[in-house]
Short mmCIF file of C-alpha atoms in Angstrom, two decimals:
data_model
loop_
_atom_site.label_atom_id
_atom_site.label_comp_id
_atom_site.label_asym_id
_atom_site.label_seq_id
_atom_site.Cartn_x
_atom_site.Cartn_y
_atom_site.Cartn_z
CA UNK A 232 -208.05 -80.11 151.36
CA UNK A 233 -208.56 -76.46 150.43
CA UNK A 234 -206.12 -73.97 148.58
CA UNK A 235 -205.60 -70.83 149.11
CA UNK A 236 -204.07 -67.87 146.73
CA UNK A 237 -202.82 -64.37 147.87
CA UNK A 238 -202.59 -61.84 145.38
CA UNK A 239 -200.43 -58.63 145.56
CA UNK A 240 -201.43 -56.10 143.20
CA UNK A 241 -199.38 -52.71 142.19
CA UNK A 242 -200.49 -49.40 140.30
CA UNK A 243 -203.28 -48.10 138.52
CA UNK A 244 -207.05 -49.98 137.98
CA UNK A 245 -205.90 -51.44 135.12
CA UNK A 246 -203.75 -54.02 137.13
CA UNK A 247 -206.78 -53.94 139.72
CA UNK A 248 -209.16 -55.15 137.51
CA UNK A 249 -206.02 -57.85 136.07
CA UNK A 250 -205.76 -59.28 139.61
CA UNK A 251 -209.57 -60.24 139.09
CA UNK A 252 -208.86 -62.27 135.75
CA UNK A 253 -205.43 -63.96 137.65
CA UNK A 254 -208.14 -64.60 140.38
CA UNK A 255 -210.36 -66.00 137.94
CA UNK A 256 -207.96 -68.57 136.76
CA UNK A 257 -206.83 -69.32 140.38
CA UNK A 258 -210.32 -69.84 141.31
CA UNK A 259 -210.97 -72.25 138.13
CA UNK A 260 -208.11 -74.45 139.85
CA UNK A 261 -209.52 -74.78 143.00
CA UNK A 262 -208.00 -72.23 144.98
CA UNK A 263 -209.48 -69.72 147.24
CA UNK A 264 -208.44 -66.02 148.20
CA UNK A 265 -206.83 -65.78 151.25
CA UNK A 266 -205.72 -62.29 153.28
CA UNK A 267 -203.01 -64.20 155.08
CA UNK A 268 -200.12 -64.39 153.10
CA UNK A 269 -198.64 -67.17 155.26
CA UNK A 270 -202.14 -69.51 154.98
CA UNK A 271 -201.42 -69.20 150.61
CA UNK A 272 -200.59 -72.51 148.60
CA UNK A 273 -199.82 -69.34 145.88
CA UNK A 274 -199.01 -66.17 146.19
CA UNK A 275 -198.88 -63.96 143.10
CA UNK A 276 -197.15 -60.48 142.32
CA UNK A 277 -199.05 -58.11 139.47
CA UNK A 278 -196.53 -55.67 139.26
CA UNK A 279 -196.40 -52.11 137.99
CA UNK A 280 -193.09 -50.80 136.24
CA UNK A 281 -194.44 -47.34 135.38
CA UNK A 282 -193.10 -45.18 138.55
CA UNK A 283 -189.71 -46.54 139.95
CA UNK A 284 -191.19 -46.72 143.36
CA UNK A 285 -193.61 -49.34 142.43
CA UNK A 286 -191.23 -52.03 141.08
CA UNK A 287 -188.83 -50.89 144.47
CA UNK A 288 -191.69 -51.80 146.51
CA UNK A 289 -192.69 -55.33 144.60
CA UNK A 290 -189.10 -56.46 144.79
CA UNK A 291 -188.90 -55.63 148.49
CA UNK A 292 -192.07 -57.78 149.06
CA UNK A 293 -190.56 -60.79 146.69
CA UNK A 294 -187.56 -60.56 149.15
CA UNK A 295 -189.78 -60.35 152.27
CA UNK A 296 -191.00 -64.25 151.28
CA UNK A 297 -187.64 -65.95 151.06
CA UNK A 298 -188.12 -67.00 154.97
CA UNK A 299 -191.75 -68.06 154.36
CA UNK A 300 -190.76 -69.77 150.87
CA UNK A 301 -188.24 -71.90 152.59
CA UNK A 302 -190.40 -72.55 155.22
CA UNK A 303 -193.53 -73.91 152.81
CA UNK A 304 -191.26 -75.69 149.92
CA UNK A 305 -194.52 -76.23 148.08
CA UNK A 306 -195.52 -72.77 148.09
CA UNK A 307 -195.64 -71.26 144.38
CA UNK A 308 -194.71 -67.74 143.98
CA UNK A 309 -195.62 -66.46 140.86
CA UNK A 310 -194.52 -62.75 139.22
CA UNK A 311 -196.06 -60.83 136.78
CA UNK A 312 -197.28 -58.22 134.82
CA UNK A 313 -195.58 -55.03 133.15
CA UNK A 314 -192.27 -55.47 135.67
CA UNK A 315 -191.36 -58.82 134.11
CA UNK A 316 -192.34 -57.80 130.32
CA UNK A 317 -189.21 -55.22 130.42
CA UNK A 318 -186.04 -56.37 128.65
CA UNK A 319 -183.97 -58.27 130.59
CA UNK A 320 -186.16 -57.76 134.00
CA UNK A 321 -187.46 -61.76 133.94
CA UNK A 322 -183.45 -62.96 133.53
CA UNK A 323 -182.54 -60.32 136.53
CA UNK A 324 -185.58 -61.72 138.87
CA UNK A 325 -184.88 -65.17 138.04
CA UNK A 326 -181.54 -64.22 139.51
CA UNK A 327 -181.91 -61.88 142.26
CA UNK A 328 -184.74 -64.22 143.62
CA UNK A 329 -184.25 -67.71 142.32
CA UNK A 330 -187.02 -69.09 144.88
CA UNK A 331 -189.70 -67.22 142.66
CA UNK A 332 -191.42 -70.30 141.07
CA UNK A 333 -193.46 -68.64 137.80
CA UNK A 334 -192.37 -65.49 135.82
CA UNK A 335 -194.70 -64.53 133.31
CA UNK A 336 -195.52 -61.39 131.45
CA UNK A 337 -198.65 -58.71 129.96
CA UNK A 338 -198.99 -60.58 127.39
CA UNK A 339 -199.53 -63.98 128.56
CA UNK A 340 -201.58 -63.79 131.63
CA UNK A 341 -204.48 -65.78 130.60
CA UNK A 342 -202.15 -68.68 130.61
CA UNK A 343 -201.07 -68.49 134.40
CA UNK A 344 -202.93 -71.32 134.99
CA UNK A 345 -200.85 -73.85 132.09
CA UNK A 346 -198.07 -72.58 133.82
CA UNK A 347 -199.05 -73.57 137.63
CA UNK A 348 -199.94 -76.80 136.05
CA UNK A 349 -196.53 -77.00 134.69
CA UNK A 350 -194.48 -75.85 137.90
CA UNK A 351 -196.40 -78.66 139.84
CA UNK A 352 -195.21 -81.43 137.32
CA UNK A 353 -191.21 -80.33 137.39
CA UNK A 354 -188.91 -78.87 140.21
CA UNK A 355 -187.64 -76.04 137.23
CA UNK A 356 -188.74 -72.61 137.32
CA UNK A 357 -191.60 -71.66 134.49
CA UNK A 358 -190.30 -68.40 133.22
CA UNK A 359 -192.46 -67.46 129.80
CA UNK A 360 -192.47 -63.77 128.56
CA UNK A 361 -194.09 -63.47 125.21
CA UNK A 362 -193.09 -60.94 122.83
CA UNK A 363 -196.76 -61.33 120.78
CA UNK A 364 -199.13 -58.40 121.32
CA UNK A 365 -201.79 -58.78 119.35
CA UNK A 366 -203.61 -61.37 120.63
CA UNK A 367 -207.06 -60.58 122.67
CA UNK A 368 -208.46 -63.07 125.13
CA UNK A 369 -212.15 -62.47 125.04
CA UNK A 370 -213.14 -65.62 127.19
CA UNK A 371 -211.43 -64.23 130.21
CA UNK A 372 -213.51 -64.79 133.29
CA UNK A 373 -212.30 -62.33 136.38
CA UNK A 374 -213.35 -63.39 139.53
CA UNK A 375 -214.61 -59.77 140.15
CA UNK A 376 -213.84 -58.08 143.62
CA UNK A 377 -215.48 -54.60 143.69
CA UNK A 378 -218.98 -54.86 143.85
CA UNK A 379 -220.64 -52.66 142.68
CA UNK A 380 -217.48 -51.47 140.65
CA UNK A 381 -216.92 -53.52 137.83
CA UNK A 382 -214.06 -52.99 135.50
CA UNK A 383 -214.30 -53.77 131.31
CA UNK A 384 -211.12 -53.93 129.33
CA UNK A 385 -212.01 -51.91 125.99
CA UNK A 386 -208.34 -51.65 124.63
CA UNK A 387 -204.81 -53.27 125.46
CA UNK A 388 -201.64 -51.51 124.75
CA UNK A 389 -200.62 -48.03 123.76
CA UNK A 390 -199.22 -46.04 120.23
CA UNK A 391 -198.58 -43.06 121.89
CA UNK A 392 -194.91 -43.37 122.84
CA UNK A 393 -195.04 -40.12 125.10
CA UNK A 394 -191.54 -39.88 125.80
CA UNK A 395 -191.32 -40.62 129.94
CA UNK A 396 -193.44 -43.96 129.59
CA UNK A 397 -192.68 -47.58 128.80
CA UNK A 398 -196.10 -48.39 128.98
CA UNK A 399 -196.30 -49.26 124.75
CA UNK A 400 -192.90 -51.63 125.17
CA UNK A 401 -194.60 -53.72 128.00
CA UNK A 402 -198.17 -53.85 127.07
CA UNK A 403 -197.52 -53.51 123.09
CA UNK A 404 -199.38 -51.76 120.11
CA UNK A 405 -202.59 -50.38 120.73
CA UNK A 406 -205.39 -52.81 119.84
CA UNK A 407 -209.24 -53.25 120.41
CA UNK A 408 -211.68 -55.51 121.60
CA UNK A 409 -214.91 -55.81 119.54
CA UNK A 410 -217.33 -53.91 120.65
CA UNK A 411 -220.28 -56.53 120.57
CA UNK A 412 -218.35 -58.19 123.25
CA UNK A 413 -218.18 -55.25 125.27
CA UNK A 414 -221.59 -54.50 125.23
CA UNK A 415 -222.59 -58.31 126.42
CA UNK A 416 -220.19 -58.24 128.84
CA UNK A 417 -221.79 -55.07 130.05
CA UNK A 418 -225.23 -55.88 129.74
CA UNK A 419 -224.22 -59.36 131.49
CA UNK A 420 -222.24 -57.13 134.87
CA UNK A 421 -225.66 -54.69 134.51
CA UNK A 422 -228.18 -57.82 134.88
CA UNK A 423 -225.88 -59.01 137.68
CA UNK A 424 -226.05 -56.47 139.86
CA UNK A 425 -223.47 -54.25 138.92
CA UNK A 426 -224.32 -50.55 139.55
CA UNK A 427 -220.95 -48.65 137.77
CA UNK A 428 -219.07 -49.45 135.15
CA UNK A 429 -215.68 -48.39 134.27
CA UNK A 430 -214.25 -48.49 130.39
CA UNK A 431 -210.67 -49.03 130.40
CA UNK A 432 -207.80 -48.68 128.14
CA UNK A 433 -204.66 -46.28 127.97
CA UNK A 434 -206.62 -44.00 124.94
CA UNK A 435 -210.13 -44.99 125.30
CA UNK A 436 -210.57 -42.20 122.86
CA UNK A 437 -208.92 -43.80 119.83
CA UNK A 438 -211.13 -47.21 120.37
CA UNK A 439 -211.57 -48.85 117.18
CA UNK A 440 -209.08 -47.24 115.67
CA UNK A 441 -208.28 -48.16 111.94
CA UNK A 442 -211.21 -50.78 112.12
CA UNK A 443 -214.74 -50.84 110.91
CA UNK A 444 -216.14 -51.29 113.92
CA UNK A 445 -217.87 -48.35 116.37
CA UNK A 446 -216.54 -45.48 117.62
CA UNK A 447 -215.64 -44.78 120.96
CA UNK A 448 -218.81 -42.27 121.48
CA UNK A 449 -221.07 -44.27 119.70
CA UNK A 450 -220.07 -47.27 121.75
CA UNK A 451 -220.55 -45.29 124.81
CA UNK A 452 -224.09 -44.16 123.50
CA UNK A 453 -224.83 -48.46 123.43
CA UNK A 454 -224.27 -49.03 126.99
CA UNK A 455 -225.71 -46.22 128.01
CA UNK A 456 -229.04 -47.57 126.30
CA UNK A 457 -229.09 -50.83 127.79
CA UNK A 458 -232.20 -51.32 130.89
CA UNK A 459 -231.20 -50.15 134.32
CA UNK A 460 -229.93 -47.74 136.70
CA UNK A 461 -226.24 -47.58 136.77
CA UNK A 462 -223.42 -45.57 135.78
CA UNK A 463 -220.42 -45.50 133.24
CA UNK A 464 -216.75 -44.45 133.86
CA UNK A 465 -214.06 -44.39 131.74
CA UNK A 466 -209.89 -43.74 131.31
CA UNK A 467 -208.33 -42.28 130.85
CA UNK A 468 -208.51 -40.12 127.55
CA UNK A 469 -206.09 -38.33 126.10
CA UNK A 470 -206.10 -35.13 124.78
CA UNK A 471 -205.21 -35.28 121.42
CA UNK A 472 -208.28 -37.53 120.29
CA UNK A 473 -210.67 -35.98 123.02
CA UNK A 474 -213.72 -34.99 120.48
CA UNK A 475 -216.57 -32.88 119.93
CA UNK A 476 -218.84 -35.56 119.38
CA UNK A 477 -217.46 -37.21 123.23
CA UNK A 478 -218.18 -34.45 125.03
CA UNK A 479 -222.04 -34.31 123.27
CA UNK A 480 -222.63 -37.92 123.76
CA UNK A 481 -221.40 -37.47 127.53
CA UNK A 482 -223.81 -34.03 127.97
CA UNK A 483 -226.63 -36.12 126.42
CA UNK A 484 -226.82 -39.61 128.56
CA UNK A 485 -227.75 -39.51 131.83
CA UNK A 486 -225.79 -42.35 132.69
CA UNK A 487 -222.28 -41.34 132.09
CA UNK A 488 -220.66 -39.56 134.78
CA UNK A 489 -220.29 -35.95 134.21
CA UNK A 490 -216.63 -36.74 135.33
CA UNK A 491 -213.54 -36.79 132.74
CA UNK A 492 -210.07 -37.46 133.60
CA UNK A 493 -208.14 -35.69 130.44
CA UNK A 494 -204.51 -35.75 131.83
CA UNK A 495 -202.32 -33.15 130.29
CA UNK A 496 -198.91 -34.09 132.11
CA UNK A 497 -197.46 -29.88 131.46
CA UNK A 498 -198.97 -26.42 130.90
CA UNK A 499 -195.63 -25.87 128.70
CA UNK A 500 -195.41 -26.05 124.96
CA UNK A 501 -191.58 -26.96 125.46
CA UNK A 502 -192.24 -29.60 127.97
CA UNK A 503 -194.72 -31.16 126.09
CA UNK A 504 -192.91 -31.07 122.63
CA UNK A 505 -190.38 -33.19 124.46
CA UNK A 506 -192.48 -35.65 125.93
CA UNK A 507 -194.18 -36.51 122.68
CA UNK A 508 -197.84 -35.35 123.93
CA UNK A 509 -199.09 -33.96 120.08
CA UNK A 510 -200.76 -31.06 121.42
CA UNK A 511 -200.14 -27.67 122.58
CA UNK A 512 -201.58 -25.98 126.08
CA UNK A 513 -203.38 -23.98 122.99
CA UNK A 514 -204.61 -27.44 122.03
CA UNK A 515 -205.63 -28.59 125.65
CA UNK A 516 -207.48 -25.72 126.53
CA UNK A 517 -210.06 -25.98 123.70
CA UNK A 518 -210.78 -29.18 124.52
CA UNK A 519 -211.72 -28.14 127.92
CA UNK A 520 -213.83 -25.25 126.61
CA UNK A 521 -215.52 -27.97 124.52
CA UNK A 522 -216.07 -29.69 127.98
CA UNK A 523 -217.35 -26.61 129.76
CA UNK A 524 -219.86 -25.75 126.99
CA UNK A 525 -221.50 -28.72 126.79
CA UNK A 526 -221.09 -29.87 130.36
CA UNK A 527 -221.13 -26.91 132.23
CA UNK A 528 -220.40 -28.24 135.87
CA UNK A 529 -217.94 -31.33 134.52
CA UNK A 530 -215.61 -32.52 137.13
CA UNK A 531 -212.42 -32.55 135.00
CA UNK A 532 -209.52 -34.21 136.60
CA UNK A 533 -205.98 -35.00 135.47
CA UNK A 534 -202.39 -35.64 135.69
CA UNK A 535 -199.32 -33.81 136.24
CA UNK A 536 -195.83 -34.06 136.32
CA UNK A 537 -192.69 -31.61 137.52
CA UNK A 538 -189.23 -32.26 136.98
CA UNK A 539 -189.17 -33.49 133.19
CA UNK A 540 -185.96 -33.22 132.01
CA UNK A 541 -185.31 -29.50 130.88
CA UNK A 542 -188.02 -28.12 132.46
CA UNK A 543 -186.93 -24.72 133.27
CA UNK A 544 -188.75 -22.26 135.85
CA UNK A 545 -190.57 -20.48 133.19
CA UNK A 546 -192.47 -24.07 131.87
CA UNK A 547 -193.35 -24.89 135.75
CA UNK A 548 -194.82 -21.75 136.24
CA UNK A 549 -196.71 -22.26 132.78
CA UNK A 550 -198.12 -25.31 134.21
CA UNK A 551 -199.41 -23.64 137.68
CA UNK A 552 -201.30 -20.65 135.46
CA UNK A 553 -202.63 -23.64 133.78
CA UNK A 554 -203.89 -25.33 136.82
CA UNK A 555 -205.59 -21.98 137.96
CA UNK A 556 -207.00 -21.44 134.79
CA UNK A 557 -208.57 -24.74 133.85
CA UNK A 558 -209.73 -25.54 137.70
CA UNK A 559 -209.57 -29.05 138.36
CA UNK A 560 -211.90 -30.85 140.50
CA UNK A 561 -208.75 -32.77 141.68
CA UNK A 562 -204.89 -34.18 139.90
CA UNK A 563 -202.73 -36.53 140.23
CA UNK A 564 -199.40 -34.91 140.77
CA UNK A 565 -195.92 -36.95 140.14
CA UNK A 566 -192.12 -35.95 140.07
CA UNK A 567 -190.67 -37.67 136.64
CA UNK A 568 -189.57 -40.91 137.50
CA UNK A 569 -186.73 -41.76 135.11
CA UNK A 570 -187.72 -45.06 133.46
CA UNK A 571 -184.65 -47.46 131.39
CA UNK A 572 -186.05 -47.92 128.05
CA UNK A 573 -187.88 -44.65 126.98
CA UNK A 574 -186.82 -41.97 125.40
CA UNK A 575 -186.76 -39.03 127.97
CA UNK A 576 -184.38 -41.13 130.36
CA UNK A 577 -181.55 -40.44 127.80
CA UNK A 578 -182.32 -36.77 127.74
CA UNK A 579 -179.98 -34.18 129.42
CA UNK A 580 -180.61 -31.75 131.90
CA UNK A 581 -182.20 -34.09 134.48
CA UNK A 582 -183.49 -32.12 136.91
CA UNK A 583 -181.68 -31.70 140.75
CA UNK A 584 -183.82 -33.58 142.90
CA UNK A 585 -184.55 -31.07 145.58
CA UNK A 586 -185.58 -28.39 142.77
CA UNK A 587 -188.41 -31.05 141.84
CA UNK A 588 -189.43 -31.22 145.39
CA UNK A 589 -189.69 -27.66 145.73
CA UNK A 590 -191.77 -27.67 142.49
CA UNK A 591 -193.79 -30.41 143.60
CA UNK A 592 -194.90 -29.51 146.98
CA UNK A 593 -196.05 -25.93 145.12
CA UNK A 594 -198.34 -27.81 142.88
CA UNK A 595 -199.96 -30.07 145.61
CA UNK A 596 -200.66 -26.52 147.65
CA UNK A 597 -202.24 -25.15 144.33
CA UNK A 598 -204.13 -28.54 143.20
CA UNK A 599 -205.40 -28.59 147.24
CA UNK A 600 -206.84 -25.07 147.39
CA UNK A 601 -208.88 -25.54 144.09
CA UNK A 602 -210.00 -29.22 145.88
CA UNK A 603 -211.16 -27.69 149.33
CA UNK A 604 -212.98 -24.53 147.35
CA UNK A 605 -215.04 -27.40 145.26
CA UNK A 606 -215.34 -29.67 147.79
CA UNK A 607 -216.85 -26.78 150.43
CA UNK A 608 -219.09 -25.76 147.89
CA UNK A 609 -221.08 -29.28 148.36
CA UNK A 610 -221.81 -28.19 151.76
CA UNK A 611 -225.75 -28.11 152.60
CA UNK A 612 -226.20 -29.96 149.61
CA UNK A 613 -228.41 -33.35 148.12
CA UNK A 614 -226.24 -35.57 146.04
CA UNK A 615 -226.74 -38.71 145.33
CA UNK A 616 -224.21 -41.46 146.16
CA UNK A 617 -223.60 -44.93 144.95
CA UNK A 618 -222.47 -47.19 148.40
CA UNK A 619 -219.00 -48.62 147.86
CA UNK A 620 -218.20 -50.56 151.22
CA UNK A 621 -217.21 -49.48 154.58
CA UNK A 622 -214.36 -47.26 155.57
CA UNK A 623 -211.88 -49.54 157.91
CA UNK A 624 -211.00 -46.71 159.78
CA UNK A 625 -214.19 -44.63 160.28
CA UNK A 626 -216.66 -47.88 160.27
CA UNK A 627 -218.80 -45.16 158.22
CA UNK A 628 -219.96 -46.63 154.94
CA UNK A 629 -218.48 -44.50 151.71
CA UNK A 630 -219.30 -44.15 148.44
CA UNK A 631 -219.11 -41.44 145.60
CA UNK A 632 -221.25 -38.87 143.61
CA UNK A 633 -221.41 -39.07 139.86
CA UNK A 634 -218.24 -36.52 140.02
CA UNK A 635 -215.94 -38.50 141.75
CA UNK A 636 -216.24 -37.34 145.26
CA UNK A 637 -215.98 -39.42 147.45
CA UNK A 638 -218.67 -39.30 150.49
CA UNK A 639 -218.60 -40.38 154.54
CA UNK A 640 -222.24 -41.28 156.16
CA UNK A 641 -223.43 -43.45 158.45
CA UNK A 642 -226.52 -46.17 157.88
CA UNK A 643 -228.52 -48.35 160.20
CA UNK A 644 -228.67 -51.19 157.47
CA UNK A 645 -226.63 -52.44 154.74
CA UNK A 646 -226.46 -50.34 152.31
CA UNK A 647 -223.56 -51.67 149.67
CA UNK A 648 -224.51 -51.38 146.34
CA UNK A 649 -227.30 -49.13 146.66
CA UNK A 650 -227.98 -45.33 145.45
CA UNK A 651 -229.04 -43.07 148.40
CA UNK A 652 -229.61 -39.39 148.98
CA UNK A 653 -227.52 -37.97 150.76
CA UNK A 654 -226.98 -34.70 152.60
CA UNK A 655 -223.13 -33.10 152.93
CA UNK A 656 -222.77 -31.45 156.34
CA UNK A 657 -218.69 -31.12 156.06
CA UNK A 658 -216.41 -30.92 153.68
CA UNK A 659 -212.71 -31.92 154.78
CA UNK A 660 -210.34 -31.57 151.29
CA UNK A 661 -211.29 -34.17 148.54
CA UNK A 662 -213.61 -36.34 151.00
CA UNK A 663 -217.00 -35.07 152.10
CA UNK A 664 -219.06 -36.37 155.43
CA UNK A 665 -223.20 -36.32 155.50
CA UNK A 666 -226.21 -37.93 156.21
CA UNK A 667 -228.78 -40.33 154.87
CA UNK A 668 -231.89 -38.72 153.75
CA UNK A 669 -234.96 -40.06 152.82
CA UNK A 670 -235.53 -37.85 149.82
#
């Protein structure tokens, strides 16, 4: 009789690409992927704790099967990720939702599977959240979902302690993989079909850090040199340890996308003193001239946030003359979300919540214009575009340039996986809309 496993996945491509190694497990114990919740023997919750709206959302959805749990006794629900790694959050889940089978953490995930094993053998909840960060699995084997995406792991964890995250208290100390396994496991997705790769970690920049092995550059320059046609991604990167040498060995390989996401969170010295960035806006800016010199048409992107505690008029305005000046292909734009546990959640002068909207809604205008102005500027072009899948709405088949944007056309045969030509008719914001060529 067949299994079946739902998975529910929250925040950034980091837990994507973490669904695909729970998946992997799940499929090494027979089950299969399901997109009916109801028809799963398993359902399991990879949560995100970094924006407050994310874990409201995953504990609405945990309350939503109580009905269906009671309904299918022999149902497992399992939660985890960075949600359950918080301080007390396993004890208050257990409690709030005592029907919730398997609570695990970051730090344990590769062994979901002991713990299914376990749940099956005793009527008790399994509820392990390990405090030890410094252990790497390298034998994890995703069961990988977005062809021809595929997403590499280069470091776990984060030293930065930037002030409004809780990111280095639920995914530990930074720490690196070795680099010879990255490069087989690339050269291994490569020979498989994969056509983009994507490096991730939460400072890709400081890979290798303290260690003997390669840099971060130099083990970009590797990949890059193994046979094939297909691209490399990576993030994010911070500021502080963006380099020269980066930007040259991006400029000087073909294959990585002339696309860098270098988030700089505030345009204000003040702002970013507080939240424990370790650079100026002097700082940032030279790294983007670095960018612009050696990759003159770069398709920087980043993140931003308004409404950090103390933030005064002057500092928001500092960070919409940065905006302007730096000209981002796109941003990610946020409101702080006050997070227990960190350091800026203890700060006065929280800002009113309607003076954050206003603030807000100013940016998105600003971030928009400079969009639309790139994005019309594709018009009448030839770019070409890697095939991603099929829009659900549309029915047109999408995929994006080597900068990110993210393209509309239409194709008499499959075309998933493939690189085409492809000429932009319209531009509508960040998404453009063209037409197969045979070019």
């Amino acid at each position: 009789m067949k299994k079946y496993y739902h998975i529910i996945t929250y925040g950034c491509q980091m837990n994507v690409h973490e669904s695909e190694k729970i998946a992997g497990i799940l499929c090494g114990l027979g089950y299969e992927n399901t997109e009916e919740i109801n028809s799963a023997d398993i359902v399991v919750f990879n949560t995100c704790c970094i924006r407050e709206n994310a874990e409201n959302h995953a504990f609405g959805n945990i309350g939503m099967l109580k009905k269906l749990k009671a309904a299918k006794r022999d149902m497992i629900i399992a939660v985890g990720g960075c949600l359950t790694q918080q301080m007390g959050k396993a004890e208050n889940l257990h409690s709030k939702f005592p029907y919730v089978d398997i609570i695990f953490g970051t730090h344990n995930l590769n062994k979901l599977g002991e713990m299914i094993l376990q749940k099956k053998s005793r009527k008790k909840a399994v509820i392990e959240i390990e405090d030890s960060e410094g252990i790497i699995c390298e034998e994890d084997k995703p069961f990988r979902t977005s062809y021809p995406n595929a997403w590499i792991n280069i470091t776990y964890g984060c030293n930065n302690f930037c002030s409004y995250c809780i990111v280095p208290y639920v995914r530990g100390r930074e720490r690196s993989r070795k680099s010879e396994n990255i490069i087989e496991e690339a050269r291994s997705l490569i020979a498989g079909g994969y056509k983009e790769i994507t490096l991730l970690g939460q400072n890709v920049n400081s890979f290798a850090n303290g260690t003997e092995d390669i840099s971060f550059p130099e083990l970009l320059n590797k990949i890059a040199s193994i046979d094939g046609k297909f691209r490399i991604r990576f993030m994010t990167s911070h500021p502080k340890d963006f380099s020269e040498e980066l930007a040259q060995v991006i400029a000087g390989n073909s294959k990585i996308c002339k696309a860098v996401h270098l988030p700089v969170q505030s345009g204000s010295n003040a702002v970013l003193r507080a939240m424990n960035r370790k650079y100026t806006r002097e700082d940032y800016l030279k790294k983007i001239e670095i960018l612009k010199k050696y990759i003159p048409d770069c398709a920087i992107t980043t993140d931003l946030i308004v409404g950090f505690p103390g933030e005064t008029e002057e500092d928001f305005n500092d960070t919409l003359t940065l905006v302007e000046k730096v000209g981002y292909a796109s941003a990610f734009t946020f409101v702080y979300s006050r997070r227990e546990g960190t350091v800026a959640a203890k700060m006065p002068e929280q800002i009113p919540e309607e003076i954050s909207k206003r603030r807000i809604m100013k940016l998105i205008e600003l971030v928009n214009l400079q969009t639309r102005v790139m994005s019309s500027k594709y018009v009448g072009k030839m770019v070409e575009v890697l095939c991603e899948g099929v829009d659900e709405k549309t029915q047109k088949y999408l995929g994006r340039d080597e900068y990110g944007r993210m393209v509309y056309f239409d194709s008499p045969t499959p075309v998933i996986g493939e690189f085409l030509t492809v000429r932009i008719d319209k531009a509508n914001g960040i998404s453009l809309f063209g037409e197969v060529t045979g070019d």
